[in-house]
């Protein structure tokens, strides 16, 4: 997992796993998720504040790997 932050855009991107995004799902204006062709989560784009409820939704609705 890798995180990039664009200071100018005030946006973050979390690379969850290797893979090429095939589609993007907009969960809210400031939260988008990228999925590969097998619907595996490959990245999360954060464009501003995200309520805890929405962060939990990503964790439960998409296969987010857990760091060990």
Coordinates of N, CA and C in Angstrom, one line a residue:
X1 N 0.9 -1.2 0.0 CA 0.0 0.0 0.0 C 0.9 1.2 0.0
X2 N 0.5 2.2 -0.8 CA 1.3 3.4 -0.9 C 0.3 4.6 -1.0
X3 N 0.7 5.7 -0.4 CA -0.2 6.9 -0.3 C 0.6 8.1 -1.0
X4 N -0.1 8.8 -1.9 CA 0.5 10.0 -2.4 C -0.4 11.2 -2.1
X5 N 0.2 12.3 -1.8 CA -0.6 13.5 -1.5 C -0.2 14.7 -2.4
X6 N -1.2 15.3 -3.0 CA -0.9 16.4 -3.9 C -1.3 17.7 -3.1
X7 N -0.3 18.4 -2.7 CA -0.5 19.5 -1.8 C -1.3 20.6 -2.6
X8 N -1.0 20.8 -3.8 CA -1.7 21.9 -4.6 C -3.2 21.6 -4.7
X9 N -3.5 20.4 -5.1 CA -4.9 20.0 -5.2 C -5.5 19.6 -3.9
X10 N -4.7 19.4 -2.9 CA -5.2 19.0 -1.5 C -6.0 17.7 -1.7
X11 N -5.4 16.7 -2.4 CA -6.0 15.4 -2.7 C -5.0 14.3 -2.4
X12 N -5.6 13.2 -2.0 CA -4.7 12.0 -1.7 C -5.2 10.9 -2.5
X13 N -4.2 10.0 -2.8 CA -4.5 8.7 -3.5 C -3.9 7.6 -2.8
X14 N -4.6 6.6 -2.5 CA -4.1 5.4 -1.8 C -4.1 4.3 -2.8
X15 N -2.9 3.8 -3.1 CA -2.7 2.7 -3.9 C -2.8 1.4 -3.0
X16 N -3.9 0.7 -3.2 CA -4.2 -0.4 -2.3 C -3.5 -1.7 -2.8
X17 N -3.5 -1.9 -4.1 CA -2.9 -3.1 -4.6 C -2.5 -2.8 -6.1
X18 N -1.6 -3.6 -6.6 CA -1.1 -3.4 -8.0 C -2.3 -3.8 -8.9
X19 N -2.4 -3.1 -10.0 CA -3.4 -3.3 -11.0 C -3.8 -2.0 -11.7
X20 N -4.4 -2.2 -12.8 CA -4.9 -1.1 -13.6 C -6.4 -0.8 -13.4
X21 N -6.8 0.4 -13.0 CA -8.2 0.7 -12.8 C -9.0 0.5 -14.1
X22 N -10.1 -0.2 -14.0 CA -11.0 -0.4 -15.1 C -12.2 0.4 -15.0
X23 N -12.5 0.8 -13.8 CA -13.7 1.7 -13.6 C -13.5 2.4 -12.2
X24 N -14.2 3.5 -12.1 CA -14.2 4.4 -10.9 C -15.6 4.5 -10.4
X25 N -15.8 4.3 -9.1 CA -17.1 4.5 -8.5 C -17.0 5.7 -7.6
X26 N -17.9 6.6 -7.8 CA -18.0 7.8 -7.0 C -18.9 7.6 -5.8
X27 N -18.4 7.5 -4.6 CA -19.2 7.2 -3.4 C -19.7 8.5 -2.9
X28 N -19.0 9.6 -3.1 CA -19.4 11.0 -2.7 C -18.5 11.9 -3.5
X29 N -18.8 13.2 -3.5 CA -18.0 14.1 -4.2 C -16.5 14.1 -3.9
X30 N -16.2 13.8 -2.6 CA -14.8 13.8 -2.2 C -14.2 12.4 -2.0
X31 N -14.9 11.3 -2.5 CA -14.4 10.0 -2.3 C -14.7 9.1 -3.5
X32 N -13.7 8.6 -4.1 CA -13.8 7.8 -5.3 C -13.0 6.5 -5.1
X33 N -13.5 5.4 -5.6 CA -12.7 4.2 -5.6 C -12.5 3.6 -7.0
X34 N -11.3 3.1 -7.2 CA -10.9 2.5 -8.5 C -10.9 1.0 -8.4
X35 N -11.5 0.3 -9.3 CA -11.6 -1.1 -9.3 C -11.0 -1.6 -10.6
X36 N -10.4 -2.8 -10.5 CA -9.8 -3.5 -11.7 C -10.9 -4.2 -12.4
X37 N -10.6 -4.9 -13.5 CA -11.6 -5.6 -14.3 C -12.3 -6.8 -13.5
X38 N -11.7 -7.2 -12.4 CA -12.3 -8.3 -11.6 C -13.0 -7.7 -10.4
X39 N -13.2 -6.4 -10.4 CA -13.8 -5.6 -9.3 C -13.0 -5.6 -8.0
X40 N -11.7 -5.8 -8.1 CA -10.8 -5.7 -6.9 C -10.5 -4.2 -6.7
X41 N -10.5 -3.8 -5.5 CA -10.1 -2.4 -5.2 C -8.6 -2.2 -5.5
X42 N -8.3 -1.2 -6.3 CA -6.9 -0.9 -6.6 C -6.5 0.4 -6.0
X43 N -7.4 1.3 -5.8 CA -7.1 2.6 -5.3 C -8.2 3.4 -4.8
X44 N -7.9 4.4 -3.9 CA -8.9 5.2 -3.3 C -8.5 6.7 -3.5
X45 N -9.3 7.5 -4.0 CA -9.0 8.9 -4.2 C -9.8 9.7 -3.2
X46 N -9.1 10.6 -2.5 CA -9.8 11.4 -1.5 C -9.5 12.9 -1.8
X47 N -10.6 13.6 -2.1 CA -10.5 15.0 -2.6 C -10.9 16.0 -1.5
X48 N -11.1 15.5 -0.3 CA -11.5 16.4 0.8 C -11.9 15.6 2.0
X49 N -12.5 16.3 3.0 CA -12.9 15.6 4.2 C -13.9 14.5 3.8
X50 N -13.8 13.3 4.5 CA -14.7 12.2 4.3 C -15.2 11.7 5.7
X51 N -16.5 11.7 5.8 CA -17.1 11.3 7.1 C -16.7 9.8 7.4
X52 N -16.6 9.5 8.7 CA -16.2 8.2 9.2 C -17.1 7.1 8.6
X53 N -18.4 7.4 8.5 CA -19.4 6.5 7.9 C -19.0 6.1 6.5
X54 N -18.5 7.0 5.7 CA -18.1 6.7 4.3 C -16.8 5.9 4.3
X55 N -15.9 6.2 5.2 CA -14.6 5.5 5.3 C -14.9 4.0 5.6
X56 N -15.9 3.8 6.5 CA -16.3 2.4 6.9 C -16.9 1.7 5.8
X57 N -17.7 2.4 4.9 CA -18.3 1.9 3.8 C -17.3 1.3 2.8
X58 N -16.2 2.0 2.6 CA -15.2 1.5 1.7 C -14.6 0.2 2.3
X59 N -14.3 0.2 3.6 CA -13.7 -1.0 4.2 C -14.6 -2.2 4.1
X60 N -15.9 -2.0 4.3 CA -16.8 -3.2 4.3 C -17.3 -3.6 2.9
X61 N -17.4 -2.7 2.0 CA -18.0 -3.0 0.7 C -16.9 -3.4 -0.4
X62 N -15.7 -3.1 -0.1 CA -14.6 -3.5 -1.0 C -13.6 -4.3 -0.3
X63 N -12.9 -5.1 -1.0 CA -11.9 -6.0 -0.3 C -10.6 -5.2 -0.1
X64 N -10.5 -4.5 1.1 CA -9.3 -3.8 1.5 C -8.4 -4.7 2.2
X65 N -7.2 -4.9 1.7 CA -6.2 -5.7 2.4 C -5.8 -5.1 3.7
X66 N -5.7 -6.0 4.7 CA -5.3 -5.5 6.0 C -3.8 -5.7 6.2
X67 N -3.1 -4.7 6.7 CA -1.6 -4.8 6.9 C -1.4 -5.7 8.0
X68 N -0.3 -6.5 7.9 CA 0.0 -7.4 9.0 C 1.4 -7.1 9.5

